[in-house]
XYZ file of C-alpha atoms in Angstrom:
154
model
C 0.000 0.000 0.000
C 2.963 2.302 0.340
C 3.376 4.896 -2.377
C -0.340 4.958 -3.243
C -2.061 8.278 -3.431
C -5.309 7.288 -1.775
C -6.614 4.219 -0.026
C -10.290 3.508 -0.703
C -11.439 1.223 2.105
C -14.941 0.871 0.682
C -13.633 -0.709 -2.517
C -11.339 -3.014 -0.548
C -14.209 -4.123 1.698
C -16.462 -4.790 -1.305
C -13.766 -6.861 -2.951
C -12.399 -8.807 0.033
C -15.201 -9.059 2.625
C -16.237 -12.531 1.466
C -12.636 -13.714 1.417
C -11.981 -12.431 4.936
C -15.233 -13.889 6.257
C -14.346 -17.303 4.790
C -11.003 -17.278 6.626
C -12.683 -16.300 9.892
C -15.443 -18.875 9.424
C -12.934 -21.657 8.729
C -11.067 -20.892 11.959
C -14.021 -20.121 14.221
C -16.453 -22.709 12.848
C -19.431 -23.072 15.168
C -17.480 -22.105 18.263
C -18.615 -18.486 18.324
C -21.719 -16.724 17.047
C -22.219 -15.189 13.627
C -22.051 -11.742 15.251
C -18.631 -12.587 16.695
C -17.448 -13.568 13.217
C -18.746 -10.287 11.795
C -16.956 -8.430 14.567
C -13.675 -10.150 13.662
C -14.165 -9.220 9.997
C -14.831 -5.598 11.010
C -11.748 -5.603 13.234
C -9.706 -6.922 10.308
C -10.708 -4.030 8.060
C -10.261 -1.537 10.884
C -6.691 -2.767 11.414
C -6.093 -2.550 7.662
C -7.287 1.059 7.633
C -5.305 1.931 10.755
C -2.055 0.442 9.392
C -2.473 1.261 5.712
C 0.699 3.353 5.550
C 2.823 0.510 6.890
C 1.637 -2.225 4.511
C 4.397 -3.256 2.150
C 3.062 -6.592 0.983
C 0.262 -8.112 -1.046
C -3.095 -6.801 0.230
C -4.799 -10.195 0.093
C -1.987 -11.833 2.060
C -2.026 -9.012 4.611
C -5.791 -9.371 5.091
C -5.513 -13.129 5.547
C -2.870 -12.732 8.261
C -4.912 -10.094 10.101
C -8.086 -12.207 9.869
C -6.302 -15.323 11.102
C -4.666 -13.549 14.027
C -7.868 -11.725 14.981
C -9.751 -15.041 14.946
C -7.227 -16.746 17.207
C -7.172 -13.724 19.523
C -10.967 -13.855 19.821
C -10.822 -17.563 20.647
C -8.141 -16.926 23.292
C -10.146 -14.083 24.837
C -13.114 -16.415 25.167
C -10.878 -19.065 26.792
C -11.872 -21.550 24.145
C -10.287 -24.989 24.168
C -11.311 -28.001 22.145
C -12.258 -30.955 24.339
C -10.749 -34.259 23.278
C -13.491 -36.642 24.245
C -16.414 -38.507 22.755
C -18.965 -35.898 23.852
C -18.052 -33.186 21.377
C -21.581 -32.907 20.004
C -20.830 -34.656 16.724
C -22.918 -37.805 17.074
C -22.704 -38.563 13.348
C -18.911 -38.431 13.459
C -18.466 -40.636 16.518
C -16.248 -43.102 14.628
C -14.078 -40.250 13.350
C -13.694 -38.854 16.859
C -12.651 -42.246 18.181
C -10.154 -42.626 15.342
C -8.602 -39.215 15.997
C -8.484 -39.887 19.722
C -6.758 -43.218 19.050
C -4.127 -41.465 16.882
C -3.537 -38.807 19.538
C -3.048 -41.526 22.156
C -0.171 -42.879 20.042
C 1.743 -39.617 20.451
C 4.469 -39.359 23.040
C 3.751 -37.290 26.137
C 5.904 -34.450 24.789
C 4.239 -34.514 21.349
C 0.771 -34.481 22.893
C 1.706 -31.575 25.160
C 3.065 -29.551 22.191
C -0.044 -30.426 20.150
C -2.393 -29.260 22.913
C -0.480 -26.054 23.611
C -0.241 -25.000 19.971
C -3.412 -26.302 18.330
C -5.919 -26.480 21.152
C -4.892 -23.714 23.527
C -3.614 -21.441 20.742
C -0.323 -20.488 22.374
C 2.287 -18.874 20.175
C 5.542 -20.632 19.389
C 7.562 -18.237 21.569
C 5.263 -18.930 24.528
C 5.618 -22.686 24.076
C 9.402 -22.319 23.790
C 9.487 -20.626 27.189
C 7.364 -23.385 28.737
C 9.323 -26.265 27.218
C 12.838 -24.761 27.135
C 13.130 -25.529 23.415
C 14.520 -23.300 20.719
C 12.152 -21.799 18.175
C 13.616 -23.832 15.333
C 13.453 -27.083 17.321
C 9.791 -26.457 18.152
C 8.917 -25.607 14.540
C 10.581 -28.813 13.369
C 8.716 -30.759 16.032
C 5.376 -29.259 14.937
C 6.154 -30.024 11.296
C 6.983 -33.647 12.094
C 3.919 -33.925 14.313
C 1.630 -32.653 11.520
C 3.268 -35.046 9.074
C 2.886 -37.953 11.490
C -0.790 -37.222 12.083
C -1.505 -36.800 8.355
C 0.078 -40.160 7.637
C -1.929 -41.783 10.427
C -5.235 -40.274 9.313
């Protein structure tokens, strides 16, 4: 956005509102209300407007990062965690839940702890590094291998 003469937020909203909402909806799912999702989308465009002079990247990529971070922040503020048990409210997917739970039980204690901290509690990598006394690169490698392991299992 740098070096542009004028930033027309209305045009940007018209063009990217659906895209931003889809990102928010994919992250939030049914966890929060539709109004909460709309609020996150509004916050995303507000932050875009507020920081328009500092944007030096692709607008679509910038919006996706803001939307993702705002969604995770909203989940953290609501102290949301995903329960790992059979009573998740998905009666039709009971077999899938049992399968996922079985795969998670195959993880080592350390892998399961990292998985829960990052994916379920939404902690940032730096926060997990402080808790586990691991370097950032070691934790990123561990998360990569963990994702790969779970994909192969499922």
